[in-house]
Amino acid sequence: MSNSNQDFLCDVKKVFFDVKGDDKGRLVFFQNGNNLSFDIKRVFFIYNTKDCISRGHHAHYKTKQLLVATSGCVQINCEWKGRKESFVLSRPDMGLIIEGMVWHTMDNFSSDCVLMVLADSYYDEADYVRDYNEFLRVSGQ
Ligand code: T46
């Protein structure tokens, strides 16, 4: 029997950050319990990705992530609950929250792109669904 997509955490949200700044320049911060919808357990960043490369191609069972292009730009393509939508991250004061069972790919990386990711979980390969047909099956689509 296949699972219904109601069984899994599954959401995508574009978010804008509060920017602190003065004549010295701008600053954005993330602090547990303050301005994030989850607590941070892991931070990683992706850079030096060639523009012909497509990354991602997976969903997560549980992990919640906030993606921010702190430099340059990148396109994030998401599929969840039967919806497909692409988002361009191109400024450090906005990001994309991807929670759980969302198939996502990243492409059109600019040469200067630094994609920072804050995650609510430690790295665990068992949390990944890397097979698209398996994603469709477990998400009930
Ligand atoms: C995601 C998107 C946005 C680790 O050892 N620890 C880590 O915390 C991570 C994230 C990766 N790795 C290793 C696993 C692979 O050997 O780094 C290598 C590259 O990882 P992957 O091919 O999964 O990278 P992306 O860019 O396809 O996906 C990454 C994250 O893995 C994923 O959670 O949602 O960025």
GROMACS .gro file of C-alpha atoms and ligand atoms in nm:
model
  176
    1MET     CA    1   0.000   0.000   0.000
    2SER     CA    2   0.147   0.339  -0.091
    3ASN     CA    3   0.179   0.616   0.163
    4SER     CA    4  -0.025   0.933   0.128
    5ASN     CA    5   0.167   1.260   0.095
    6GLN     CA    6  -0.012   1.367   0.415
    7ASP     CA    7   0.222   1.130   0.602
    8PHE     CA    8   0.527   1.348   0.536
    9LEU     CA    9   0.643   1.690   0.626
   10CYS     CA   10   0.640   1.874   0.295
   11ASP     CA   11   0.653   2.250   0.231
   12VAL     CA   12   0.835   2.523   0.035
   13LYS     CA   13   0.843   2.888   0.142
   14LYS     CA   14   1.021   3.193   0.003
   15VAL     CA   15   1.138   3.413   0.289
   16PHE     CA   16   1.285   3.762   0.323
   17PHE     CA   17   1.520   3.846   0.609
   18ASP     CA   18   1.541   4.141   0.837
   19VAL     CA   19   1.850   4.332   0.724
   20LYS     CA   20   2.055   4.521   0.977
   21GLY     CA   21   2.264   4.794   0.834
   22ASP     CA   22   2.417   5.132   0.859
   23ASP     CA   23   2.674   5.327   0.665
   24LYS     CA   24   2.926   5.044   0.724
   25GLY     CA   25   2.719   4.800   0.517
   26ARG     CA   26   2.458   4.529   0.566
   27LEU     CA   27   2.425   4.230   0.796
   28VAL     CA   28   2.183   3.938   0.814
   29PHE     CA   29   2.187   3.695   1.107
   30PHE     CA   30   2.014   3.369   1.198
   31GLN     CA   31   1.977   3.271   1.560
   32ASN     CA   32   1.806   2.967   1.707
   33GLY     CA   33   1.483   3.059   1.882
   34ASN     CA   34   1.481   3.403   1.726
   35ASN     CA   35   1.420   3.438   1.353
   36LEU     CA   36   1.424   3.083   1.214
   37SER     CA   37   1.140   2.831   1.210
   38PHE     CA   38   1.380   2.551   1.309
   39ASP     CA   39   1.697   2.506   1.513
   40ILE     CA   40   2.022   2.482   1.314
   41LYS     CA   41   2.229   2.163   1.349
   42ARG     CA   42   2.435   2.188   1.031
   43VAL     CA   43   2.561   2.447   0.786
   44PHE     CA   44   2.714   2.376   0.447
   45PHE     CA   45   2.773   2.575   0.134
   46ILE     CA   46   2.806   2.492  -0.232
   47TYR     CA   47   3.032   2.691  -0.462
   48ASN     CA   48   3.237   2.657  -0.779
   49THR     CA   49   2.954   2.470  -0.952
   50LYS     CA   50   2.973   2.493  -1.331
   51ASP     CA   51   2.668   2.644  -1.504
   52CYS     CA   52   2.608   2.322  -1.700
   53ILE     CA   53   2.573   2.122  -1.376
   54SER     CA   54   2.246   2.027  -1.212
   55ARG     CA   55   2.268   1.929  -0.843
   56GLY     CA   56   2.022   1.797  -0.589
   57HIS     CA   57   1.784   1.547  -0.751
   58HIS     CA   58   1.654   1.420  -0.421
   59ALA     CA   59   1.401   1.478  -0.144
   60HIS     CA   60   1.437   1.436   0.231
   61TYR     CA   61   1.216   1.235   0.464
   62LYS     CA   62   1.247   1.487   0.748
   63THR     CA   63   1.517   1.748   0.703
   64LYS     CA   64   1.423   2.116   0.698
   65GLN     CA   65   1.662   2.350   0.518
   66LEU     CA   66   1.702   2.717   0.446
   67LEU     CA   67   1.885   2.792   0.120
   68VAL     CA   68   2.044   3.134   0.064
   69ALA     CA   69   2.256   3.253  -0.229
   70THR     CA   70   2.496   3.467  -0.025
   71SER     CA   71   2.670   3.552  -0.352
   72GLY     CA   72   2.566   3.519  -0.716
   73CYS     CA   73   2.252   3.339  -0.823
   74VAL     CA   74   2.104   2.994  -0.871
   75GLN     CA   75   1.771   2.842  -0.972
   76ILE     CA   76   1.598   2.598  -0.736
   77ASN     CA   77   1.334   2.372  -0.891
   78CYS     CA   78   1.089   2.215  -0.647
   79GLU     CA   79   0.820   1.953  -0.679
   80TRP     CA   80   0.586   1.884  -0.390
   81LYS     CA   81   0.223   1.790  -0.335
   82GLY     CA   82   0.178   1.762  -0.713
   83ARG     CA   83   0.308   2.120  -0.764
   84LYS     CA   84   0.618   2.223  -0.956
   85GLU     CA   85   0.774   2.566  -0.907
   86SER     CA   86   1.113   2.725  -0.974
   87PHE     CA   87   1.269   2.995  -0.759
   88VAL     CA   88   1.567   3.216  -0.839
   89LEU     CA   89   1.787   3.297  -0.542
   90SER     CA   90   1.988   3.605  -0.629
   91ARG     CA   91   2.021   3.819  -0.317
   92PRO     CA   92   2.155   3.757   0.032
   93ASP     CA   93   1.846   3.898   0.204
   94MET     CA   94   1.610   3.628   0.079
   95GLY     CA   95   1.599   3.251   0.089
   96LEU     CA   96   1.398   2.939   0.034
   97ILE     CA   97   1.283   2.706   0.311
   98ILE     CA   98   1.246   2.347   0.190
   99GLU     CA   99   1.092   2.109   0.440
  100GLY     CA  100   1.086   1.733   0.397
  101MET     CA  101   0.942   1.547   0.102
  102VAL     CA  102   1.016   1.802  -0.172
  103TRP     CA  103   1.200   1.685  -0.484
  104HIS     CA  104   1.451   1.958  -0.560
  105THR     CA  105   1.719   2.028  -0.816
  106MET     CA  106   1.955   2.324  -0.841
  107ASP     CA  107   2.085   2.458  -1.171
  108ASN     CA  108   2.192   2.772  -1.359
  109PHE     CA  109   2.461   2.844  -1.101
  110SER     CA  110   2.644   3.170  -1.171
  111SER     CA  111   3.023   3.134  -1.153
  112ASP     CA  112   3.030   3.344  -0.833
  113CYS     CA  113   2.741   3.158  -0.665
  114VAL     CA  114   2.782   3.057  -0.302
  115LEU     CA  115   2.470   2.867  -0.195
  116MET     CA  116   2.460   2.849   0.185
  117VAL     CA  117   2.232   2.590   0.345
  118LEU     CA  118   2.122   2.581   0.710
  119ALA     CA  119   1.974   2.246   0.814
  120ASP     CA  120   1.787   2.120   1.119
  121SER     CA  121   1.953   1.775   1.107
  122TYR     CA  122   2.294   1.613   1.106
  123TYR     CA  123   2.403   1.463   0.777
  124ASP     CA  124   2.241   1.123   0.731
  125GLU     CA  125   2.222   0.953   0.391
  126ALA     CA  126   1.921   0.753   0.519
  127ASP     CA  127   1.718   1.076   0.516
  128TYR     CA  128   1.760   1.111   0.136
  129VAL     CA  129   1.526   0.983  -0.134
  130ARG     CA  130   1.751   0.991  -0.440
  131ASP     CA  131   1.533   0.788  -0.678
  132TYR     CA  132   1.258   0.992  -0.846
  133ASN     CA  133   1.017   0.700  -0.882
  134GLU     CA  134   1.068   0.623  -0.513
  135PHE     CA  135   0.988   0.989  -0.436
  136LEU     CA  136   0.662   0.963  -0.633
  137ARG     CA  137   0.578   0.639  -0.452
  138VAL     CA  138   0.649   0.753  -0.097
  139SER     CA  139   0.490   1.095  -0.146
  140GLY     CA  140   0.174   0.932  -0.279
  141GLN     CA  141   0.185   1.110  -0.616
  142T46     C1  142   2.032   1.944  -0.034
  142T46     C2  143   2.095   2.037  -0.132
  142T46     C3  144   2.037   2.174  -0.129
  142T46     C4  145   2.840   1.539   0.348
  142T46     O1  146   2.933   1.461   0.374
  142T46     N1  147   2.780   1.612   0.449
  142T46     C5  148   2.681   1.699   0.426
  142T46     O2  149   2.630   1.763   0.521
  142T46     C6  150   2.633   1.714   0.291
  142T46     C7  151   2.519   1.811   0.261
  142T46     C8  152   2.692   1.641   0.192
  142T46     N2  153   2.794   1.556   0.221
  142T46     C9  154   2.858   1.483   0.110
  142T46    C10  155   2.772   1.378   0.041
  142T46    C11  156   2.827   1.377  -0.100
  142T46     O3  157   2.939   1.290  -0.104
  142T46     O4  158   2.894   1.578   0.009
  142T46    C12  159   2.879   1.519  -0.121
  142T46    C13  160   2.790   1.604  -0.209
  142T46     O5  161   2.654   1.596  -0.157
  142T46     P1  162   2.527   1.594  -0.253
  142T46     O6  163   2.561   1.526  -0.380
  142T46     O7  164   2.410   1.543  -0.173
  142T46     O8  165   2.511   1.751  -0.282
  142T46     P2  166   2.388   1.827  -0.351
  142T46     O9  167   2.437   1.960  -0.390
  142T46    O10  168   2.324   1.744  -0.457
  142T46    O11  169   2.278   1.843  -0.232
  142T46    C14  170   2.306   1.919  -0.118
  142T46    C15  171   2.260   1.845   0.008
  142T46    O12  172   2.319   1.715   0.011
  142T46    C16  173   2.110   1.829   0.014
  142T46    O13  174   2.071   1.796   0.146
  142T46    O14  175   1.914   1.953  -0.008
  142T46    O15  176   2.237   2.044  -0.124
   0.00000   0.00000   0.00000
